[in-house]
Amino acid sequence: RKERKERKERKERKLERKRAKIAAADSSSSSSELEQAASAPAAAVAARTSCFSSSYPTLSRRYASSAIIGHVVGDAERRQRDERAARFAQSEADAQLRVRASAPQPRLQPGEHVRGTSMALEKSYLRLTALPRADDVRPLTVLIEAFDNVRQRWRRHRDYPYACEQLKAIRQDLTVQHLTSATPRARFATLVYEAHARIALEAADFDEFAQCQSQLRPLHRFGLSSCHAEFVAYRLLHCIALRGEALAEELNGILSPFTWANGDGDGASTPSVQQALKVAVAVQGSDWATLFREAARMRHLGGCILRPVVEAQRRRALWAACKVFAPNLELRRAASFLGFGCDEAACTEWLRAEEAVLSRGAGNTLVLDGRSTRQALRNGPRAGPPTP
């Protein structure tokens, strides 16, 4: 009994020393940031675990420190939530949109059209979900000035995203005011669609070009532009490049007299259309010499449409050359066959980009190794022969 009593006393003294250390640590941190960050959770933990802390002071201190750390993490998370909420806060533009949405919607009588009153030269393009307001739509005189401004900026800066957005906004204002119907008033709309189609071709935006073409077909049929033949040639070349299966349908439409203004069927004999027909026949018949020759001297912006066609047909020509002129082909003849003319340096650069095999032949001249090139084309990134 005496020994048990002594052990109990030693244990109590040890617990007293631990309690004193904890009390000293708590008093020393009363004016520090730790107490400011953890005062509320520490008090709650102490209230909930008073019995536990009296019996197990070490575990109690560890639990309190973990609660403090959790509170610090909570502050960081709260800051992140505040920043996230600020990103979705209502801006001035959102407030204006809400005011406009709450205002009564305009109503038009049957046969009545919107007439714009806005004087802004620049306007962002937004899809319409309701009837537009007159103060958001620009009249024809302002649209003409905005169109000139876009063309001048395109010539100076070549900023396609800006030009595309502004031209789409102009097209939208013309549409909601019924200025795109096939009437004499639609001559300006025809100019806008033609300019947008040309800019889209220069920027290789074939989707936007196709949208403009779909609107130009009915406008051109009523003789509202002198560039009808140019865009018929574009439509034919576009079918060759992206929709080869629809080539017969396009040829039927091009050769039809109704396609041309005032029923004049002689438009298919214009130089641009004739050149596009030559290219179509060359592509269908794998006549690469004619294709490369005509592609190098395309009228207007036809070369922009033919650029992917020429690359694809050039790969087919390379495969055929390796098969026909085996085992080797002089670089001079290869350059002429692949449409590079006398530019052997450009031909060499293109062949190496296509992983063709070049070697030294008689007279230490570069030759195209047909067998090795065909093997490289089979195992390269474009495995197999090029598809027609």
Coordinates of C-alpha atoms in Angstrom, one line a residue:
R1 CA 0.0 0.0 0.0
K2 CA 2.9 2.3 0.8
E3 CA 4.4 1.8 -2.7
R4 CA 1.1 2.3 -4.4
K5 CA 0.7 5.5 -2.5
E6 CA 4.1 6.7 -3.6
R7 CA 3.5 5.9 -7.2
K8 CA 0.2 7.7 -7.1
E9 CA 1.9 10.8 -5.6
R10 CA 4.6 10.7 -8.3
K11 CA 2.0 10.5 -11.0
E12 CA 0.1 13.5 -9.5
R13 CA 3.3 15.6 -9.3
K14 CA 4.1 14.7 -12.9
L15 CA 0.6 15.8 -14.0
E16 CA 0.9 19.0 -12.0
R17 CA 4.1 19.9 -13.8
K18 CA 2.5 19.2 -17.2
R19 CA -0.5 21.4 -16.3
A20 CA 1.9 24.2 -15.2
K21 CA 3.8 24.0 -18.6
I22 CA 0.5 24.2 -20.5
A23 CA -0.7 27.1 -18.5
A24 CA 2.6 28.9 -19.1
A25 CA 2.4 28.3 -22.8
D26 CA -1.1 29.6 -22.9
S27 CA -0.3 32.7 -21.0
S28 CA 2.8 33.5 -23.2
S29 CA 0.7 33.3 -26.4
S30 CA -2.1 35.5 -25.2
S31 CA -0.8 38.6 -27.1
S32 CA 0.4 36.7 -30.2
E33 CA -1.2 36.1 -33.6
L34 CA -1.8 32.5 -32.6
E35 CA -4.3 33.5 -29.9
Q36 CA -6.0 35.9 -32.3
A37 CA -6.5 33.3 -34.9
A38 CA -7.5 30.5 -32.5
S39 CA -9.3 32.3 -29.7
A40 CA -12.8 31.2 -30.7
P41 CA -12.1 27.6 -31.7
A42 CA -9.7 27.1 -28.7
A43 CA -12.4 28.2 -26.3
A44 CA -14.9 25.9 -27.9
V45 CA -12.5 23.0 -27.8
A46 CA -11.6 23.8 -24.2
A47 CA -15.3 23.9 -23.3
R48 CA -16.0 20.6 -24.9
T49 CA -12.9 18.8 -23.7
S50 CA -12.5 20.1 -20.1
C51 CA -12.6 16.6 -18.6
F52 CA -10.4 15.2 -21.3
S53 CA -7.8 17.9 -20.9
S54 CA -7.7 17.5 -17.1
S55 CA -6.9 13.8 -17.4
Y56 CA -4.8 13.9 -20.6
P57 CA -3.1 17.3 -20.9
T58 CA -0.6 16.2 -23.7
L59 CA -3.3 15.0 -26.0
S60 CA -5.4 18.0 -25.2
R61 CA -2.6 20.3 -26.2
R62 CA -2.1 18.4 -29.5
Y63 CA -5.9 18.5 -30.2
A64 CA -5.9 22.3 -29.6
S65 CA -3.0 22.8 -32.0
S66 CA -4.8 20.8 -34.7
A67 CA -7.9 23.0 -34.2
I68 CA -5.7 26.1 -34.6
I69 CA -4.3 24.8 -37.9
G70 CA -7.7 24.0 -39.1
H71 CA -8.8 27.6 -38.4
V72 CA -5.9 29.0 -40.4
V73 CA -6.8 26.8 -43.4
G74 CA -10.4 28.0 -43.0
D75 CA -9.2 31.6 -43.4
A76 CA -7.3 30.8 -46.6
E77 CA -10.3 29.0 -47.9
R78 CA -12.5 32.0 -47.0
R79 CA -10.3 34.4 -48.9
Q80 CA -10.5 32.1 -52.0
R81 CA -14.2 32.1 -51.7
D82 CA -14.3 35.8 -51.5
E83 CA -12.1 36.2 -54.6
R84 CA -14.3 33.7 -56.4
A85 CA -17.4 35.6 -55.5
A86 CA -15.8 38.8 -56.6
R87 CA -15.3 37.3 -60.1
F88 CA -19.0 36.6 -60.3
A89 CA -20.1 39.9 -58.8
Q90 CA -22.4 42.1 -60.8
S91 CA -20.5 44.5 -63.0
E92 CA -21.8 47.8 -64.4
A93 CA -22.4 46.1 -67.8
D94 CA -24.4 43.4 -66.1
A95 CA -26.4 46.0 -64.3
Q96 CA -27.2 47.7 -67.6
L97 CA -28.2 44.4 -69.2
R98 CA -30.5 43.7 -66.2
V99 CA -32.1 47.1 -66.6
R100 CA -32.6 46.6 -70.3
A101 CA -34.0 43.1 -69.7
S102 CA -36.5 44.4 -67.2
A103 CA -37.7 47.2 -69.5
P104 CA -40.7 46.4 -71.7
Q105 CA -39.8 44.6 -75.0
P106 CA -40.5 46.5 -78.2
R107 CA -43.4 45.3 -80.4
L108 CA -43.7 45.8 -84.1
Q109 CA -46.9 45.8 -86.1
P110 CA -47.2 43.4 -89.1
G111 CA -45.1 44.6 -92.0
E112 CA -43.2 47.0 -89.8
H113 CA -39.3 46.8 -89.5
V114 CA -36.8 48.0 -87.0
R115 CA -35.1 51.3 -87.9
G116 CA -31.9 51.8 -86.0
T117 CA -30.9 55.0 -84.2
S118 CA -27.5 54.1 -82.8
M119 CA -24.5 56.2 -84.0
A120 CA -21.7 53.9 -82.8
L121 CA -19.1 53.0 -85.4
E122 CA -17.9 49.9 -83.4
K123 CA -20.2 47.4 -81.9
S124 CA -19.6 43.9 -80.4
Y125 CA -21.4 41.0 -82.0
L126 CA -23.9 39.2 -79.8
R127 CA -26.5 36.6 -80.9
L128 CA -30.0 38.0 -80.6
T129 CA -32.4 36.3 -78.2
A130 CA -35.2 38.8 -78.6
L131 CA -36.4 41.6 -80.8
P132 CA -33.6 44.2 -81.0
R133 CA -34.1 47.7 -79.8
A134 CA -33.8 50.7 -82.1
D135 CA -31.1 52.3 -80.0
D136 CA -28.9 49.2 -80.4
V137 CA -29.2 49.0 -84.2
R138 CA -27.3 51.3 -86.5
P139 CA -28.9 52.9 -89.6
L140 CA -27.6 52.4 -93.1
T141 CA -25.6 55.7 -93.1
V142 CA -23.7 54.7 -89.9
L143 CA -23.2 51.2 -91.2
I144 CA -21.5 52.5 -94.4
E145 CA -19.1 54.5 -92.2
A146 CA -18.4 51.5 -89.9
F147 CA -17.8 49.3 -93.0
D148 CA -15.2 51.8 -94.3
N149 CA -13.6 51.9 -90.9
V150 CA -13.2 48.1 -90.7
R151 CA -11.7 47.9 -94.2
Q152 CA -9.2 50.6 -93.5
R153 CA -8.1 48.9 -90.2
W154 CA -7.8 45.5 -92.0
R155 CA -5.5 47.0 -94.6
R156 CA -3.3 48.6 -91.8
H157 CA -3.3 46.0 -89.0
R158 CA -4.6 42.7 -90.5
D159 CA -6.5 42.1 -87.2
Y160 CA -8.8 39.3 -88.3
P161 CA -10.7 38.7 -85.0
Y162 CA -11.6 42.4 -84.8
A163 CA -12.6 42.6 -88.5
C164 CA -14.7 39.4 -88.3
E165 CA -16.6 40.6 -85.2
Q166 CA -17.3 44.0 -86.6
L167 CA -18.4 42.7 -90.0
K168 CA -20.7 40.2 -88.3
A169 CA -22.2 43.0 -86.2
I170 CA -22.8 45.0 -89.5
R171 CA -24.4 42.0 -91.1
Q172 CA -26.7 41.5 -88.1
D173 CA -27.8 45.2 -88.2
L174 CA -28.5 44.8 -91.9
T175 CA -30.5 41.6 -91.3
V176 CA -32.8 43.0 -88.5
Q177 CA -33.6 46.0 -90.7
H178 CA -34.4 43.8 -93.7
L179 CA -31.7 45.3 -95.8
T180 CA -30.4 41.9 -97.0
S181 CA -33.4 40.9 -99.1
A182 CA -32.8 40.7 -102.9
T183 CA -33.9 44.3 -103.6
P184 CA -31.9 47.3 -104.9
R185 CA -31.5 48.3 -101.2
A186 CA -29.4 45.2 -100.6
R187 CA -26.4 46.4 -102.8
F188 CA -24.6 47.5 -99.7
A189 CA -25.3 44.2 -98.0
T190 CA -23.8 42.4 -101.0
L191 CA -20.6 44.5 -100.7
V192 CA -20.4 43.6 -97.0
Y193 CA -20.8 39.9 -97.6
E194 CA -18.2 40.0 -100.4
A195 CA -15.7 41.9 -98.3
H196 CA -16.2 39.5 -95.4
A197 CA -15.8 36.5 -97.6
R198 CA -12.5 37.8 -99.1
I199 CA -11.1 38.6 -95.6
A200 CA -12.1 35.2 -94.4
L201 CA -10.2 33.6 -97.3
E202 CA -7.1 35.6 -96.5
A203 CA -7.3 34.4 -92.9
A204 CA -8.1 30.8 -94.0
D205 CA -11.4 30.9 -92.1
F206 CA -13.4 28.6 -94.5
D207 CA -16.4 28.3 -92.1
E208 CA -17.1 32.0 -92.1
F209 CA -16.4 32.1 -95.9
A210 CA -19.1 29.4 -96.4
Q211 CA -21.6 31.4 -94.4
C212 CA -21.0 34.5 -96.5
Q213 CA -21.3 32.4 -99.7
S214 CA -24.7 31.0 -98.6
Q215 CA -26.0 34.6 -98.3
L216 CA -24.4 35.8 -101.6
R217 CA -26.0 33.2 -103.8
P218 CA -29.5 34.7 -103.8
L219 CA -28.1 38.3 -103.9
H220 CA -26.0 37.5 -106.9
R221 CA -28.9 36.0 -108.8
F222 CA -30.6 39.4 -108.9
G223 CA -27.6 41.2 -110.4
L224 CA -26.7 43.2 -107.3
S225 CA -22.9 42.8 -107.9
S226 CA -20.4 42.8 -110.7
C227 CA -18.2 40.2 -108.9
H228 CA -20.6 37.3 -109.5
A229 CA -18.2 35.2 -111.6
E230 CA -15.4 35.7 -109.0
F231 CA -17.5 34.1 -106.3
V232 CA -18.9 31.4 -108.5
A233 CA -15.2 30.4 -109.0
Y234 CA -14.6 30.5 -105.3
R235 CA -17.6 28.3 -104.7
L236 CA -16.3 25.7 -107.2
L237 CA -12.8 25.8 -105.7
H238 CA -14.3 25.5 -102.2
C239 CA -16.1 22.3 -103.2
I240 CA -12.8 20.9 -104.7
A241 CA -11.0 21.6 -101.4
L242 CA -13.5 20.6 -98.8
R243 CA -16.5 19.0 -100.4
G244 CA -15.4 16.9 -103.3
E245 CA -18.5 14.7 -103.2
A246 CA -20.6 17.8 -104.0
L247 CA -18.6 18.8 -107.0
A248 CA -21.2 17.5 -109.5
E249 CA -24.0 19.4 -107.8
E250 CA -22.0 22.6 -107.9
L251 CA -21.1 22.1 -111.6
N252 CA -24.8 21.7 -112.4
G253 CA -25.6 25.0 -110.6
I254 CA -22.7 26.8 -112.2
L255 CA -23.6 25.7 -115.7
S256 CA -27.3 26.4 -115.2
P257 CA -28.5 29.7 -116.8
F258 CA -30.6 30.6 -113.7
T259 CA -27.3 30.9 -111.7
W260 CA -26.4 34.0 -113.6
A261 CA -28.0 37.4 -113.4
N262 CA -30.8 38.1 -115.9
G263 CA -30.7 34.5 -117.1
D264 CA -27.4 35.0 -118.9
G265 CA -25.7 31.7 -119.2
D266 CA -22.5 33.0 -120.7
G267 CA -21.1 33.7 -117.2
A268 CA -19.6 30.2 -117.1
S269 CA -17.2 31.2 -119.8
T270 CA -15.5 34.0 -117.8
P271 CA -11.8 33.5 -117.2
S272 CA -12.0 32.9 -113.4
V273 CA -14.7 30.2 -113.8
Q274 CA -12.9 28.6 -116.7
Q275 CA -9.7 28.4 -114.6
A276 CA -11.6 26.9 -111.7
L277 CA -13.1 24.3 -114.1
K278 CA -9.6 23.4 -115.3
V279 CA -8.5 22.9 -111.7
A280 CA -11.5 20.7 -111.0
V281 CA -10.8 18.5 -114.0
A282 CA -7.1 18.3 -113.1
V283 CA -7.8 17.2 -109.5
Q284 CA -10.3 14.6 -110.6
G285 CA -7.9 13.2 -113.2
S286 CA -4.7 13.5 -111.1
D287 CA -3.3 15.9 -113.7
W288 CA -0.7 17.4 -111.4
A289 CA 1.2 19.4 -114.0
T290 CA -2.0 21.3 -114.9
L291 CA -3.0 21.7 -111.2
F292 CA 0.4 23.1 -110.1
R293 CA 0.6 25.4 -113.1
E294 CA -2.9 26.9 -112.6
A295 CA -2.5 27.1 -108.8
A296 CA 0.6 29.3 -109.3
R297 CA -1.4 31.8 -111.3
M298 CA -4.9 31.7 -109.7
R299 CA -7.1 34.8 -110.2
H300 CA -8.2 36.8 -107.3
L301 CA -8.0 34.8 -104.0
G302 CA -8.4 31.4 -105.5
G303 CA -4.9 30.4 -104.3
C304 CA -6.0 30.8 -100.7
I305 CA -8.6 28.1 -101.2
L306 CA -6.3 25.8 -103.2
R307 CA -3.4 25.9 -100.7
P308 CA -4.5 22.7 -98.8
V309 CA -5.5 21.1 -102.1
V310 CA -2.0 21.7 -103.6
E311 CA -0.3 20.2 -100.5
A312 CA -2.5 17.1 -100.5
Q313 CA -2.0 16.6 -104.3
R314 CA 1.7 17.1 -104.0
R315 CA 2.0 14.3 -101.5
R316 CA 0.1 12.1 -104.0
A317 CA 2.4 13.1 -106.7
L318 CA 5.5 12.3 -104.6
W319 CA 4.1 8.8 -103.9
A320 CA 3.5 8.3 -107.7
A321 CA 6.9 9.6 -108.6
C322 CA 8.6 7.2 -106.2
K323 CA 6.7 4.3 -107.7
V324 CA 7.1 5.3 -111.4
F325 CA 10.7 6.6 -111.4
A326 CA 12.2 3.9 -109.3
P327 CA 14.9 3.5 -108.1
N328 CA 16.1 7.1 -108.3
L329 CA 14.9 10.4 -109.6
E330 CA 17.0 13.5 -110.2
L331 CA 16.2 16.4 -107.9
R332 CA 15.8 18.7 -110.9
R333 CA 13.1 16.5 -112.5
A334 CA 11.5 15.9 -109.1
A335 CA 11.2 19.7 -108.5
S336 CA 9.5 20.1 -111.9
F337 CA 7.2 17.1 -111.3
L338 CA 6.1 18.3 -107.9
G339 CA 5.3 21.9 -109.0
F340 CA 8.4 23.7 -107.8
G341 CA 9.7 24.6 -111.2
C342 CA 13.4 25.4 -111.1
D343 CA 13.4 26.1 -107.3
E344 CA 15.4 23.0 -106.2
A345 CA 16.1 24.5 -102.8
A346 CA 12.4 24.8 -102.0
C347 CA 11.8 21.3 -103.3
T348 CA 14.6 19.9 -101.1
E349 CA 13.2 21.6 -98.0
W350 CA 9.7 20.2 -98.7
L351 CA 11.0 16.7 -99.4
R352 CA 12.9 16.7 -96.1
A353 CA 9.9 17.9 -94.2
E354 CA 7.9 15.0 -95.8
E355 CA 10.7 12.6 -94.6
A356 CA 11.7 11.7 -98.2
V357 CA 15.2 10.1 -98.6
L358 CA 17.7 12.0 -100.7
S359 CA 21.1 10.6 -101.7
R360 CA 24.0 11.4 -103.9
G361 CA 24.0 10.0 -107.4
A362 CA 26.3 10.2 -110.4
G363 CA 28.2 13.4 -110.5
N364 CA 27.6 14.0 -106.8
T365 CA 24.1 15.4 -107.5
L366 CA 21.2 15.0 -105.2
V367 CA 18.6 12.3 -106.3
L368 CA 15.4 11.1 -104.8
D369 CA 15.6 7.5 -103.6
G370 CA 12.2 6.1 -104.6
R371 CA 12.3 2.8 -102.7
S372 CA 13.6 4.3 -99.4
T373 CA 11.1 7.2 -99.7
R374 CA 8.1 4.9 -100.2
Q375 CA 9.2 2.9 -97.2
A376 CA 9.6 6.0 -95.1
L377 CA 6.2 7.2 -96.2
R378 CA 4.7 3.9 -95.1
N379 CA 6.2 4.0 -91.7
G380 CA 6.1 7.8 -91.1
P381 CA 3.5 9.9 -89.4
R382 CA 1.3 9.7 -92.5
A383 CA 1.5 5.9 -92.9
G384 CA 0.5 4.5 -96.2
P385 CA 0.0 6.1 -99.6
P386 CA -1.9 9.4 -99.7
T387 CA -5.6 9.0 -100.1
P388 CA -7.2 10.5 -103.3

